[in-house]
PDB file of C-alpha atoms and ligand atoms in Angstrom:
ATOM      1  CA  UNK A   1       0.000   0.000   0.000  1.00  0.00           C
ATOM      2  CA  UNK A   2       1.216   3.522  -0.847  1.00  0.00           C
ATOM      3  CA  UNK A   3       2.107   6.211   1.697  1.00  0.00           C
ATOM      4  CA  UNK A   4       0.247   8.751  -0.414  1.00  0.00           C
ATOM      5  CA  UNK A   5      -3.366   8.611  -1.603  1.00  0.00           C
ATOM      6  CA  UNK A   6      -4.117   7.318  -5.102  1.00  0.00           C
ATOM      7  CA  UNK A   7      -7.228   7.833  -7.246  1.00  0.00           C
ATOM      8  CA  UNK A   8      -8.567   4.490  -5.942  1.00  0.00           C
ATOM      9  CA  UNK A   9      -7.841   4.588  -2.211  1.00  0.00           C
ATOM     10  CA  UNK A  10      -6.381   6.415   0.770  1.00  0.00           C
ATOM     11  CA  UNK A  11      -2.676   5.907   1.566  1.00  0.00           C
ATOM     12  CA  UNK A  12      -1.153   4.721   4.863  1.00  0.00           C
ATOM     13  CA  UNK A  13      -0.667   8.236   6.306  1.00  0.00           C
ATOM     14  CA  UNK A  14      -4.279   9.351   5.684  1.00  0.00           C
ATOM     15  CA  UNK A  15      -5.620   6.027   7.020  1.00  0.00           C
ATOM     16  CA  UNK A  16      -3.510   6.179  10.209  1.00  0.00           C
ATOM     17  CA  UNK A  17      -4.514   9.802  10.816  1.00  0.00           C
ATOM     18  CA  UNK A  18      -8.218   8.990  10.228  1.00  0.00           C
ATOM     19  CA  UNK A  19      -8.406   6.088  12.703  1.00  0.00           C
ATOM     20  CA  UNK A  20      -5.989   7.518  15.285  1.00  0.00           C
ATOM     21  CA  UNK A  21      -8.035  10.701  15.392  1.00  0.00           C
ATOM     22  CA  UNK A  22     -11.343   8.808  15.488  1.00  0.00           C
ATOM     23  CA  UNK A  23     -10.204   6.988  18.670  1.00  0.00           C
ATOM     24  CA  UNK A  24      -8.721  10.171  20.150  1.00  0.00           C
ATOM     25  CA  UNK A  25     -11.822  12.296  19.488  1.00  0.00           C
ATOM     26  CA  UNK A  26     -14.291   9.704  20.804  1.00  0.00           C
ATOM     27  CA  UNK A  27     -12.088   9.316  23.917  1.00  0.00           C
ATOM     28  CA  UNK A  28     -11.946  13.097  24.437  1.00  0.00           C
ATOM     29  CA  UNK A  29     -15.734  13.472  24.139  1.00  0.00           C
ATOM     30  CA  UNK A  30     -16.276  10.671  26.699  1.00  0.00           C
ATOM     31  CA  UNK A  31     -13.597  12.132  29.014  1.00  0.00           C
ATOM     32  CA  UNK A  32     -15.057  15.660  28.689  1.00  0.00           C
ATOM     33  CA  UNK A  33     -18.594  14.471  29.492  1.00  0.00           C
ATOM     34  CA  UNK A  34     -17.313  12.378  32.410  1.00  0.00           C
ATOM     35  CA  UNK A  35     -15.327  15.348  33.824  1.00  0.00           C
ATOM     36  CA  UNK A  36     -18.571  17.310  33.850  1.00  0.00           C
ATOM     37  CA  UNK A  37     -20.221  14.863  36.270  1.00  0.00           C
ATOM     38  CA  UNK A  38     -17.425  15.126  38.890  1.00  0.00           C
ATOM     39  CA  UNK A  39     -17.213  17.467  41.873  1.00  0.00           C
ATOM     40  CA  UNK A  40     -14.006  19.479  42.341  1.00  0.00           C
ATOM     41  CA  UNK A  41     -11.183  17.149  43.464  1.00  0.00           C
ATOM     42  CA  UNK A  42      -7.534  16.340  42.739  1.00  0.00           C
ATOM     43  CA  UNK A  43      -8.756  13.446  40.544  1.00  0.00           C
ATOM     44  CA  UNK A  44     -10.897  15.811  38.417  1.00  0.00           C
ATOM     45  CA  UNK A  45      -8.004  18.286  38.136  1.00  0.00           C
ATOM     46  CA  UNK A  46      -5.756  15.520  36.780  1.00  0.00           C
ATOM     47  CA  UNK A  47      -8.403  14.437  34.261  1.00  0.00           C
ATOM     48  CA  UNK A  48      -8.849  18.040  33.068  1.00  0.00           C
ATOM     49  CA  UNK A  49      -5.075  18.271  32.646  1.00  0.00           C
ATOM     50  CA  UNK A  50      -5.012  15.092  30.542  1.00  0.00           C
ATOM     51  CA  UNK A  51      -7.997  16.343  28.563  1.00  0.00           C
ATOM     52  CA  UNK A  52      -6.118  19.545  27.681  1.00  0.00           C
ATOM     53  CA  UNK A  53      -2.941  17.695  26.647  1.00  0.00           C
ATOM     54  CA  UNK A  54      -4.716  15.103  24.482  1.00  0.00           C
ATOM     55  CA  UNK A  55      -7.077  17.821  23.177  1.00  0.00           C
ATOM     56  CA  UNK A  56      -4.083  19.885  22.069  1.00  0.00           C
ATOM     57  CA  UNK A  57      -2.623  16.771  20.435  1.00  0.00           C
ATOM     58  CA  UNK A  58      -5.891  16.500  18.448  1.00  0.00           C
ATOM     59  CA  UNK A  59      -5.389  20.092  17.250  1.00  0.00           C
ATOM     60  CA  UNK A  60      -1.812  19.360  16.091  1.00  0.00           C
ATOM     61  CA  UNK A  61      -2.944  16.168  14.337  1.00  0.00           C
ATOM     62  CA  UNK A  62      -5.864  17.796  12.508  1.00  0.00           C
ATOM     63  CA  UNK A  63      -3.540  20.574  11.253  1.00  0.00           C
ATOM     64  CA  UNK A  64      -1.155  17.896   9.940  1.00  0.00           C
ATOM     65  CA  UNK A  65      -4.089  15.957   8.450  1.00  0.00           C
ATOM     66  CA  UNK A  66      -5.478  18.977   6.621  1.00  0.00           C
ATOM     67  CA  UNK A  67      -2.028  19.797   5.246  1.00  0.00           C
ATOM     68  CA  UNK A  68      -1.646  16.175   4.072  1.00  0.00           C
ATOM     69  CA  UNK A  69      -5.105  16.206   2.512  1.00  0.00           C
ATOM     70  CA  UNK A  70      -4.478  19.467   0.643  1.00  0.00           C
ATOM     71  CA  UNK A  71      -1.158  18.251  -0.786  1.00  0.00           C
ATOM     72  CA  UNK A  72      -2.540  14.806  -1.791  1.00  0.00           C
ATOM     73  CA  UNK A  73      -5.082  13.391  -4.203  1.00  0.00           C
ATOM     74  CA  UNK A  74      -8.564  13.333  -2.655  1.00  0.00           C
ATOM     75  CA  UNK A  75      -9.746   9.899  -3.953  1.00  0.00           C
ATOM     76  CA  UNK A  76     -12.775  10.776  -6.134  1.00  0.00           C
ATOM     77  CA  UNK A  77     -16.172   9.279  -5.227  1.00  0.00           C
ATOM     78  CA  UNK A  78     -16.931   8.622  -8.899  1.00  0.00           C
ATOM     79  CA  UNK A  79     -19.196   5.596  -8.294  1.00  0.00           C
ATOM     80  CA  UNK A  80     -21.622   7.670  -6.154  1.00  0.00           C
ATOM     81  CA  UNK A  81     -24.518   9.819  -7.390  1.00  0.00           C
ATOM     82  CA  UNK A  82     -24.008  13.597  -7.556  1.00  0.00           C
ATOM     83  CA  UNK A  83     -26.216  14.021  -4.459  1.00  0.00           C
ATOM     84  CA  UNK A  84     -24.248  11.437  -2.451  1.00  0.00           C
ATOM     85  CA  UNK A  85     -20.934  13.035  -3.467  1.00  0.00           C
ATOM     86  CA  UNK A  86     -22.095  16.466  -2.307  1.00  0.00           C
ATOM     87  CA  UNK A  87     -23.456  15.011   0.981  1.00  0.00           C
ATOM     88  CA  UNK A  88     -20.206  13.148   1.722  1.00  0.00           C
ATOM     89  CA  UNK A  89     -18.011  16.170   0.899  1.00  0.00           C
ATOM     90  CA  UNK A  90     -20.220  18.505   2.970  1.00  0.00           C
ATOM     91  CA  UNK A  91     -20.008  16.122   5.936  1.00  0.00           C
ATOM     92  CA  UNK A  92     -16.197  15.945   5.673  1.00  0.00           C
ATOM     93  CA  UNK A  93     -16.105  19.760   5.572  1.00  0.00           C
ATOM     94  CA  UNK A  94     -18.321  19.998   8.715  1.00  0.00           C
ATOM     95  CA  UNK A  95     -16.135  17.419  10.497  1.00  0.00           C
ATOM     96  CA  UNK A  96     -13.000  19.467   9.742  1.00  0.00           C
ATOM     97  CA  UNK A  97     -14.690  22.663  11.041  1.00  0.00           C
ATOM     98  CA  UNK A  98     -15.581  20.818  14.283  1.00  0.00           C
ATOM     99  CA  UNK A  99     -12.135  19.191  14.592  1.00  0.00           C
ATOM    100  CA  UNK A 100     -10.621  22.706  14.599  1.00  0.00           C
ATOM    101  CA  UNK A 101     -13.272  24.684  16.510  1.00  0.00           C
ATOM    102  CA  UNK A 102     -13.484  22.266  19.481  1.00  0.00           C
ATOM    103  CA  UNK A 103      -9.797  22.268  20.509  1.00  0.00           C
ATOM    104  CA  UNK A 104      -9.400  25.993  19.698  1.00  0.00           C
ATOM    105  CA  UNK A 105     -12.428  26.877  21.887  1.00  0.00           C
ATOM    106  CA  UNK A 106     -10.977  24.547  24.586  1.00  0.00           C
ATOM    107  CA  UNK A 107      -7.685  26.440  24.333  1.00  0.00           C
ATOM    108  CA  UNK A 108      -9.696  29.662  24.686  1.00  0.00           C
ATOM    109  CA  UNK A 109     -11.383  28.341  27.871  1.00  0.00           C
ATOM    110  CA  UNK A 110      -7.992  27.990  29.579  1.00  0.00           C
ATOM    111  CA  UNK A 111      -6.542  31.151  28.007  1.00  0.00           C
ATOM    112  CA  UNK A 112      -9.424  33.376  29.143  1.00  0.00           C
ATOM    113  CA  UNK A 113      -8.806  32.047  32.683  1.00  0.00           C
ATOM    114  CA  UNK A 114      -5.131  33.037  32.186  1.00  0.00           C
ATOM    115  CA  UNK A 115      -3.904  29.435  32.460  1.00  0.00           C
ATOM    116  CA  UNK A 116      -1.119  28.070  30.273  1.00  0.00           C
ATOM    117  CA  UNK A 117      -0.416  24.317  30.402  1.00  0.00           C
ATOM    118  CA  UNK A 118       2.406  21.915  29.665  1.00  0.00           C
ATOM    119  CA  UNK A 119       2.124  19.631  26.602  1.00  0.00           C
ATOM    120  CA  UNK A 120       3.356  16.276  28.007  1.00  0.00           C
ATOM    121  CA  UNK A 121       6.327  18.124  29.566  1.00  0.00           C
ATOM    122  CA  UNK A 122       7.662  18.997  26.068  1.00  0.00           C
ATOM    123  CA  UNK A 123       6.682  22.681  25.904  1.00  0.00           C
ATOM    124  CA  UNK A 124       4.293  25.147  27.486  1.00  0.00           C
ATOM    125  CA  UNK A 125       1.134  25.929  25.522  1.00  0.00           C
ATOM    126  CA  UNK A 126       0.765  29.717  25.915  1.00  0.00           C
ATOM    127  CA  UNK A 127      -2.397  31.740  26.518  1.00  0.00           C
ATOM    128  CA  UNK A 128      -3.891  33.098  23.258  1.00  0.00           C
ATOM    129  CA  UNK A 129      -6.487  35.569  24.590  1.00  0.00           C
ATOM    130  CA  UNK A 130      -6.649  38.170  27.350  1.00  0.00           C
ATOM    131  CA  UNK A 131      -8.201  37.008  30.656  1.00  0.00           C
ATOM    132  CA  UNK A 132     -11.894  37.817  30.157  1.00  0.00           C
ATOM    133  CA  UNK A 133     -14.890  36.282  32.022  1.00  0.00           C
ATOM    134  CA  UNK A 134     -17.390  37.011  29.187  1.00  0.00           C
ATOM    135  CA  UNK A 135     -15.159  35.415  26.540  1.00  0.00           C
ATOM    136  CA  UNK A 136     -14.522  32.535  28.973  1.00  0.00           C
ATOM    137  CA  UNK A 137     -18.263  31.790  29.201  1.00  0.00           C
ATOM    138  CA  UNK A 138     -18.648  32.083  25.425  1.00  0.00           C
ATOM    139  CA  UNK A 139     -15.715  29.704  24.806  1.00  0.00           C
ATOM    140  CA  UNK A 140     -17.310  27.146  27.180  1.00  0.00           C
ATOM    141  CA  UNK A 141     -20.645  27.327  25.334  1.00  0.00           C
ATOM    142  CA  UNK A 142     -18.938  26.965  21.923  1.00  0.00           C
ATOM    143  CA  UNK A 143     -16.786  24.064  23.191  1.00  0.00           C
ATOM    144  CA  UNK A 144     -19.737  22.190  24.656  1.00  0.00           C
ATOM    145  CA  UNK A 145     -22.157  22.673  21.717  1.00  0.00           C
ATOM    146  CA  UNK A 146     -19.542  21.917  19.068  1.00  0.00           C
ATOM    147  CA  UNK A 147     -18.768  18.688  20.984  1.00  0.00           C
ATOM    148  CA  UNK A 148     -22.489  17.763  20.817  1.00  0.00           C
ATOM    149  CA  UNK A 149     -22.411  18.678  17.118  1.00  0.00           C
ATOM    150  CA  UNK A 150     -19.434  16.346  16.655  1.00  0.00           C
ATOM    151  CA  UNK A 151     -21.347  13.456  18.276  1.00  0.00           C
ATOM    152  CA  UNK A 152     -24.242  14.027  15.818  1.00  0.00           C
ATOM    153  CA  UNK A 153     -22.082  14.556  12.721  1.00  0.00           C
ATOM    154  CA  UNK A 154     -19.798  11.636  13.520  1.00  0.00           C
ATOM    155  CA  UNK A 155     -22.767   9.289  14.093  1.00  0.00           C
ATOM    156  CA  UNK A 156     -24.288  10.179  10.689  1.00  0.00           C
ATOM    157  CA  UNK A 157     -20.855   9.817   9.052  1.00  0.00           C
ATOM    158  CA  UNK A 158     -20.193   6.380  10.577  1.00  0.00           C
ATOM    159  CA  UNK A 159     -23.744   5.138   9.828  1.00  0.00           C
ATOM    160  CA  UNK A 160     -23.433   6.261   6.199  1.00  0.00           C
ATOM    161  CA  UNK A 161     -20.092   4.419   5.941  1.00  0.00           C
ATOM    162  CA  UNK A 162     -21.664   1.214   7.298  1.00  0.00           C
ATOM    163  CA  UNK A 163     -24.655   1.588   4.953  1.00  0.00           C
ATOM    164  CA  UNK A 164     -22.318   1.839   1.945  1.00  0.00           C
ATOM    165  CA  UNK A 165     -20.344  -1.186   3.092  1.00  0.00           C
ATOM    166  CA  UNK A 166     -23.139  -3.589   4.069  1.00  0.00           C
ATOM    167  CA  UNK A 167     -26.102  -2.435   1.942  1.00  0.00           C
ATOM    168  CA  UNK A 168     -24.714  -0.833  -1.232  1.00  0.00           C
ATOM    169  CA  UNK A 169     -21.578  -3.044  -1.054  1.00  0.00           C
ATOM    170  CA  UNK A 170     -19.364  -0.363  -2.646  1.00  0.00           C
ATOM    171  CA  UNK A 171     -15.637   0.129  -1.803  1.00  0.00           C
ATOM    172  CA  UNK A 172     -16.110   3.361   0.256  1.00  0.00           C
ATOM    173  CA  UNK A 173     -15.177   1.846   3.639  1.00  0.00           C
ATOM    174  CA  UNK A 174     -12.561  -0.557   2.226  1.00  0.00           C
ATOM    175  CA  UNK A 175     -10.668   2.427   0.700  1.00  0.00           C
ATOM    176  CA  UNK A 176      -9.912   3.750   4.191  1.00  0.00           C
ATOM    177  CA  UNK A 177      -9.153   0.409   5.947  1.00  0.00           C
TER     178      UNK A 177
HETATM  179  C1  HEM B 201     -10.995  17.753  19.823  1.00  0.00           C
HETATM  180  C2  HEM B 201     -10.619  17.895  21.068  1.00  0.00           C
HETATM  181  C3  HEM B 201     -11.590  18.054  22.231  1.00  0.00           C
HETATM  182  C4  HEM B 201     -12.810  17.463  22.456  1.00  0.00           C
HETATM  183  C5  HEM B 201     -13.548  16.466  21.557  1.00  0.00           C
HETATM  184  C6  HEM B 201     -13.304  17.995  23.713  1.00  0.00           C
HETATM  185  C7  HEM B 201     -14.518  17.653  24.289  1.00  0.00           C
HETATM  186  C8  HEM B 201     -15.005  18.150  25.487  1.00  0.00           C
HETATM  187  C9  HEM B 201     -16.291  17.839  26.065  1.00  0.00           C
HETATM  188  C10 HEM B 201     -17.345  16.909  25.466  1.00  0.00           C
HETATM  189  C11 HEM B 201     -16.379  18.516  27.238  1.00  0.00           C
HETATM  190  C12 HEM B 201     -17.582  18.479  28.206  1.00  0.00           C
HETATM  191  C13 HEM B 201     -18.626  19.491  27.811  1.00  0.00           C
HETATM  192  C14 HEM B 201     -18.468  20.793  28.529  1.00  0.00           C
HETATM  193  O1  HEM B 201     -18.866  20.897  29.658  1.00  0.00           O
HETATM  194  O2  HEM B 201     -17.931  21.769  27.939  1.00  0.00           O
HETATM  195  C15 HEM B 201     -15.162  19.271  27.423  1.00  0.00           C
HETATM  196  C16 HEM B 201     -14.860  20.091  28.499  1.00  0.00           C
HETATM  197  C17 HEM B 201     -13.696  20.813  28.645  1.00  0.00           C
HETATM  198  N1  HEM B 201     -12.656  20.873  27.736  1.00  0.00           N
HETATM  199 FE1  HEM B 201     -12.536  19.893  25.992  1.00  0.00          FE
HETATM  200  N2  HEM B 201     -12.376  18.881  24.221  1.00  0.00           N
HETATM  201  C18 HEM B 201     -11.315  18.937  23.346  1.00  0.00           C
HETATM  202  C19 HEM B 201     -10.173  19.711  23.464  1.00  0.00           C
HETATM  203  C20 HEM B 201      -9.891  20.553  24.525  1.00  0.00           C
HETATM  204  C21 HEM B 201      -8.699  21.380  24.655  1.00  0.00           C
HETATM  205  C22 HEM B 201      -7.562  21.464  23.621  1.00  0.00           C
HETATM  206  C23 HEM B 201      -8.801  22.039  25.846  1.00  0.00           C
HETATM  207  C24 HEM B 201      -7.862  23.020  26.478  1.00  0.00           C
HETATM  208  C25 HEM B 201      -6.669  23.311  26.076  1.00  0.00           C
HETATM  209  C26 HEM B 201     -10.047  21.636  26.462  1.00  0.00           C
HETATM  210  C27 HEM B 201     -10.503  22.096  27.672  1.00  0.00           C
HETATM  211  C28 HEM B 201     -11.691  21.736  28.267  1.00  0.00           C
HETATM  212  C29 HEM B 201     -12.125  22.244  29.551  1.00  0.00           C
HETATM  213  C30 HEM B 201     -11.359  23.215  30.438  1.00  0.00           C
HETATM  214  C31 HEM B 201     -13.384  21.662  29.794  1.00  0.00           C
HETATM  215  C32 HEM B 201     -14.292  21.877  31.006  1.00  0.00           C
HETATM  216  C33 HEM B 201     -15.216  23.025  30.652  1.00  0.00           C
HETATM  217  C34 HEM B 201     -16.162  23.360  31.740  1.00  0.00           C
HETATM  218  O3  HEM B 201     -15.734  23.483  32.887  1.00  0.00           O
HETATM  219  O4  HEM B 201     -17.359  23.556  31.424  1.00  0.00           O
HETATM  220  N3  HEM B 201     -10.699  20.737  25.629  1.00  0.00           N
HETATM  221  N4  HEM B 201     -14.339  19.039  26.324  1.00  0.00           N
HETATM  222  C1  HEM B 202     -16.562   4.235  13.280  1.00  0.00           C
HETATM  223  C2  HEM B 202     -16.072   5.386  12.891  1.00  0.00           C
HETATM  224  C3  HEM B 202     -15.830   5.852  11.481  1.00  0.00           C
HETATM  225  C4  HEM B 202     -16.056   5.235  10.278  1.00  0.00           C
HETATM  226  C5  HEM B 202     -16.680   3.864  10.031  1.00  0.00           C
HETATM  227  C6  HEM B 202     -15.580   6.126   9.240  1.00  0.00           C
HETATM  228  C7  HEM B 202     -15.599   5.868   7.895  1.00  0.00           C
HETATM  229  C8  HEM B 202     -15.123   6.692   6.901  1.00  0.00           C
HETATM  230  C9  HEM B 202     -15.170   6.439   5.478  1.00  0.00           C
HETATM  231  C10 HEM B 202     -15.745   5.166   4.867  1.00  0.00           C
HETATM  232  C11 HEM B 202     -14.620   7.478   4.825  1.00  0.00           C
HETATM  233  C12 HEM B 202     -14.555   7.730   3.304  1.00  0.00           C
HETATM  234  C13 HEM B 202     -13.576   6.908   2.610  1.00  0.00           C
HETATM  235  C14 HEM B 202     -13.768   7.017   1.092  1.00  0.00           C
HETATM  236  O1  HEM B 202     -13.924   8.124   0.540  1.00  0.00           O
HETATM  237  O2  HEM B 202     -13.741   5.947   0.487  1.00  0.00           O
HETATM  238  C15 HEM B 202     -14.198   8.439   5.834  1.00  0.00           C
HETATM  239  C16 HEM B 202     -13.567   9.641   5.561  1.00  0.00           C
HETATM  240  C17 HEM B 202     -13.449  10.657   6.477  1.00  0.00           C
HETATM  241  N1  HEM B 202     -13.737  10.567   7.826  1.00  0.00           N
HETATM  242 FE1  HEM B 202     -14.422   8.939   8.824  1.00  0.00          FE
HETATM  243  N2  HEM B 202     -15.109   7.286   9.828  1.00  0.00           N
HETATM  244  C18 HEM B 202     -15.242   7.154  11.190  1.00  0.00           C
HETATM  245  C19 HEM B 202     -14.890   8.089  12.134  1.00  0.00           C
HETATM  246  C20 HEM B 202     -14.564   9.405  11.845  1.00  0.00           C
HETATM  247  C21 HEM B 202     -14.396  10.464  12.829  1.00  0.00           C
HETATM  248  C22 HEM B 202     -14.563  10.327  14.354  1.00  0.00           C
HETATM  249  C23 HEM B 202     -14.059  11.594  12.139  1.00  0.00           C
HETATM  250  C24 HEM B 202     -13.786  12.978  12.641  1.00  0.00           C
HETATM  251  C25 HEM B 202     -14.449  13.554  13.566  1.00  0.00           C
HETATM  252  C26 HEM B 202     -14.002  11.254  10.722  1.00  0.00           C
HETATM  253  C27 HEM B 202     -13.702  12.137   9.706  1.00  0.00           C
HETATM  254  C28 HEM B 202     -13.532  11.814   8.380  1.00  0.00           C
HETATM  255  C29 HEM B 202     -13.072  12.725   7.340  1.00  0.00           C
HETATM  256  C30 HEM B 202     -12.739  14.203   7.537  1.00  0.00           C
HETATM  257  C31 HEM B 202     -12.994  11.995   6.166  1.00  0.00           C
HETATM  258  C32 HEM B 202     -12.522  12.491   4.769  1.00  0.00           C
HETATM  259  C33 HEM B 202     -11.141  11.968   4.505  1.00  0.00           C
HETATM  260  C34 HEM B 202     -10.085  12.715   5.293  1.00  0.00           C
HETATM  261  O3  HEM B 202      -9.914  13.937   5.086  1.00  0.00           O
HETATM  262  O4  HEM B 202      -9.439  12.083   6.144  1.00  0.00           O
HETATM  263  N3  HEM B 202     -14.312   9.918  10.592  1.00  0.00           N
HETATM  264  N4  HEM B 202     -14.528   7.938   7.077  1.00  0.00           N
END
């Protein structure tokens, strides 16, 4: 299998990034929702710290993924109808918007509280906004609702993939495995 995408299928790099990020994002959503149910404690503080580090990793990976996608062939969906092609492309676009807006709004939550954090001890992630309680609240709302949006969009995306594989029996899912 090629490292780069071809007209028929995704290459190793795009496949690894797709599945690594799928696991990471699902884990972060579950962790974020679990954190919400906890009262203030040292345990919660540690989970929030992990959430920030892995969340920032998701931001670095999606930037790399977008760069890879833009400099590679995007395997055409030629065997799908025009409507299905537009739906699939629109969903991928929405997923990219969410994959950027969620970690950036998370970064804004900590920045507006004037908190920098260490990225696995490698470097300090700086604050990107002034400390501001109104912006802090707004960033929290954006972060939370975009995460709910991701759950919805991802579910539709995964169901569509399974429908193509098991019902239409086309190579859509196999191209990214
Ligand atoms: C794609 C990556 C991420 C996903 C999927 C994600 C998901 C979530 C979810 C589902 C919640 C719970 C909903 C809520 O109460 O807001 C949450 C909370 C939180 N996230 Fe993230 N997050 C990500 C990245 C980040 C990053 C990069 C940071 C900070 C640098 C961050 C900081 C926080 C904080 C501080 C909270 C608690 C907010 C509160 O107290 O209401 N997140 N996240
Ligand atoms: C069980 C989970 C998942 C399944 C079964 C799945 C399946 C697929 C399939 C079949 C494709 C199209 C391959 C083709 O054109 O032949 C695809 C592409 C894509 N998927 Fe998923 N996916 C899953 C999870 C996710 C998640 C969690 C995200 C992001 C939030 C995501 C984002 C994307 C994007 C952006 C593309 C376009 C290609 C790219 O730029 O990497 N997927 N996925």
